[in-house]
GROMACS .gro file of C-alpha atoms in nm:
model
  123
    1MET     CA    1  -0.588   2.215  -0.266
    2LYS     CA    2  -0.909   2.024  -0.188
    3LYS     CA    3  -0.872   1.830  -0.515
    4ILE     CA    4  -0.516   1.726  -0.427
    5VAL     CA    5  -0.613   1.614  -0.074
    6SER     CA    6  -0.908   1.408  -0.206
    7SER     CA    7  -0.686   1.238  -0.464
    8LEU     CA    8  -0.413   1.162  -0.210
    9ILE     CA    9  -0.661   1.012   0.035
   10PHE     CA   10  -0.804   0.786  -0.235
   11VAL     CA   11  -0.459   0.667  -0.345
   12ALA     CA   12  -0.354   0.597   0.013
   13MET     CA   13  -0.671   0.393   0.077
   14MET     CA   14  -0.616   0.185  -0.235
   15LEU     CA   15  -0.254   0.115  -0.149
   16ILE     CA   16  -0.352   0.009   0.202
   17ALA     CA   17  -0.607  -0.230   0.050
   18ASN     CA   18  -0.317  -0.388  -0.145
   19VAL     CA   19  -0.461  -0.287  -0.482
   20SER     CA   20  -0.239  -0.210  -0.776
   21ILE     CA   21  -0.288   0.147  -0.893
   22HIS     CA   22  -0.128   0.309  -1.193
   23ALA     CA   23  -0.161   0.681  -1.269
   24GLN     CA   24  -0.138   0.821  -1.621
   25SER     CA   25  -0.233   1.183  -1.688
   26ASN     CA   26  -0.582   1.221  -1.542
   27LEU     CA   27  -0.662   0.848  -1.533
   28ILE     CA   28  -0.627   0.612  -1.236
   29ARG     CA   29  -0.616   0.237  -1.295
   30ASN     CA   30  -0.718  -0.022  -1.038
   31THR     CA   31  -0.621  -0.376  -1.137
   32GLU     CA   32  -0.715  -0.715  -0.998
   33GLU     CA   33  -0.474  -1.003  -1.053
   34LYS     CA   34  -0.525  -1.378  -1.037
   35ASP     CA   35  -0.256  -1.640  -1.095
   36GLY     CA   36  -0.006  -1.373  -1.202
   37VAL     CA   37  -0.219  -1.205  -1.471
   38ILE     CA   38  -0.450  -0.903  -1.467
   39VAL     CA   39  -0.812  -1.022  -1.491
   40THR     CA   40  -0.996  -0.693  -1.429
   41GLU     CA   41  -0.895  -0.332  -1.470
   42THR     CA   42  -1.117  -0.041  -1.369
   43VAL     CA   43  -1.020   0.301  -1.501
   44TYR     CA   44  -1.127   0.614  -1.313
   45LYS     CA   45  -1.103   0.971  -1.439
   46LEU     CA   46  -0.998   1.264  -1.222
   47ASP     CA   47  -1.302   1.489  -1.251
   48GLY     CA   48  -1.336   1.808  -1.052
   49GLU     CA   49  -1.266   1.719  -0.691
   50GLY     CA   50  -1.278   1.342  -0.713
   51LEU     CA   51  -1.279   1.032  -0.929
   52THR     CA   52  -1.553   0.910  -1.160
   53ASN     CA   53  -1.596   0.573  -1.329
   54TYR     CA   54  -1.466   0.575  -1.685
   55MET     CA   55  -1.395   0.227  -1.826
   56LYS     CA   56  -1.368  -0.131  -1.712
   57HIS     CA   57  -1.182  -0.419  -1.878
   58HIS     CA   58  -1.226  -0.794  -1.827
   59TYR     CA   59  -0.936  -1.002  -1.958
   60LYS     CA   60  -0.922  -1.373  -2.048
   61TYR     CA   61  -0.609  -1.582  -2.106
   62ASP     CA   62  -0.515  -1.916  -2.258
   63GLU     CA   63  -0.321  -2.190  -2.079
   64ASN     CA   64   0.007  -2.013  -2.168
   65LYS     CA   65  -0.113  -1.691  -2.000
   66GLN     CA   66  -0.140  -1.515  -2.336
   67ARG     CA   67  -0.428  -1.269  -2.347
   68ILE     CA   68  -0.708  -1.398  -2.570
   69GLU     CA   69  -0.983  -1.146  -2.489
   70ASP     CA   70  -1.029  -0.789  -2.367
   71GLU     CA   71  -1.388  -0.690  -2.302
   72ALA     CA   72  -1.427  -0.315  -2.249
   73LEU     CA   73  -1.722  -0.154  -2.071
   74LYS     CA   74  -1.795   0.220  -2.058
   75TRP     CA   75  -1.954   0.398  -1.764
   76ASN     CA   76  -2.299   0.547  -1.830
   77GLY     CA   77  -2.338   0.819  -1.567
   78THR     CA   78  -2.699   0.886  -1.664
   79ARG     CA   79  -2.802   0.525  -1.601
   80ASP     CA   80  -2.538   0.476  -1.329
   81GLU     CA   81  -2.417   0.146  -1.476
   82TRP     CA   82  -2.147  -0.019  -1.685
   83GLU     CA   83  -2.240  -0.080  -2.050
   84LYS     CA   84  -2.070  -0.315  -2.296
   85ASP     CA   85  -1.873  -0.128  -2.561
   86LEU     CA   86  -1.623  -0.346  -2.743
   87CYS     CA   87  -1.441  -0.676  -2.728
   88ILE     CA   88  -1.096  -0.750  -2.868
   89ARG     CA   89  -1.013  -1.116  -2.932
   90TYR     CA   90  -0.661  -1.244  -2.992
   91THR     CA   91  -0.568  -1.567  -3.171
   92HIS     CA   92  -0.209  -1.682  -3.120
   93THR     CA   93  -0.014  -1.927  -3.334
   94GLU     CA   94   0.357  -2.005  -3.324
   95THR     CA   95   0.428  -1.736  -3.584
   96THR     CA   96   0.138  -1.486  -3.574
   97THR     CA   97  -0.112  -1.305  -3.355
   98THR     CA   98  -0.449  -1.206  -3.502
   99THR     CA   99  -0.646  -0.928  -3.337
  100GLU     CA  100  -1.020  -0.902  -3.407
  101TYR     CA  101  -1.234  -0.607  -3.293
  102TYR     CA  102  -1.602  -0.650  -3.205
  103LYS     CA  103  -1.844  -0.368  -3.128
  104TRP     CA  104  -2.145  -0.419  -2.897
  105ASN     CA  105  -2.479  -0.421  -3.083
  106LYS     CA  106  -2.765  -0.328  -2.847
  107LYS     CA  107  -3.036  -0.464  -3.078
  108LYS     CA  108  -2.868  -0.803  -3.122
  109LYS     CA  109  -2.738  -0.803  -2.763
  110ASP     CA  110  -2.411  -0.942  -2.891
  111TYR     CA  111  -2.071  -0.835  -3.015
  112VAL     CA  112  -2.046  -0.789  -3.394
  113LEU     CA  113  -1.716  -0.826  -3.579
  114VAL     CA  114  -1.569  -0.512  -3.738
  115PRO     CA  115  -1.374  -0.695  -4.015
  116GLU     CA  116  -1.185  -0.391  -4.143
  117MET     CA  117  -1.011  -0.367  -3.805
  118THR     CA  118  -0.881  -0.726  -3.805
  119ILE     CA  119  -0.501  -0.732  -3.795
  120THR     CA  120  -0.258  -1.024  -3.822
  121MET     CA  121   0.101  -0.963  -3.713
  122ASP     CA  122   0.410  -1.181  -3.729
  123LYS     CA  123   0.575  -1.257  -3.398
   0.00000   0.00000   0.00000
């Protein structure tokens, strides 16, 4: 019962703050929009009696409001901070969309392409 009350209170507070929340299984999404597109999405996980940080996404768009980048960060509970994990970059043409996956490399402090995961699809 305590778990349900805690979850309901959190959801009510977020709705009052005019934040978009989407629930899916045990995940709660909090999105921030700007100019009609989602620019940030924080994902929380229902854990025990409350919510814990899980993932965060930062999205970038081109002038046509097509998503061109999705940077994903994972929550490190030991260090109590967000850590870079992966970045997905999209290239759009009139006929195709290419999706490239990059994994964060701590030593290089940069994203490194994972070429075997590159996909090009016809529109």
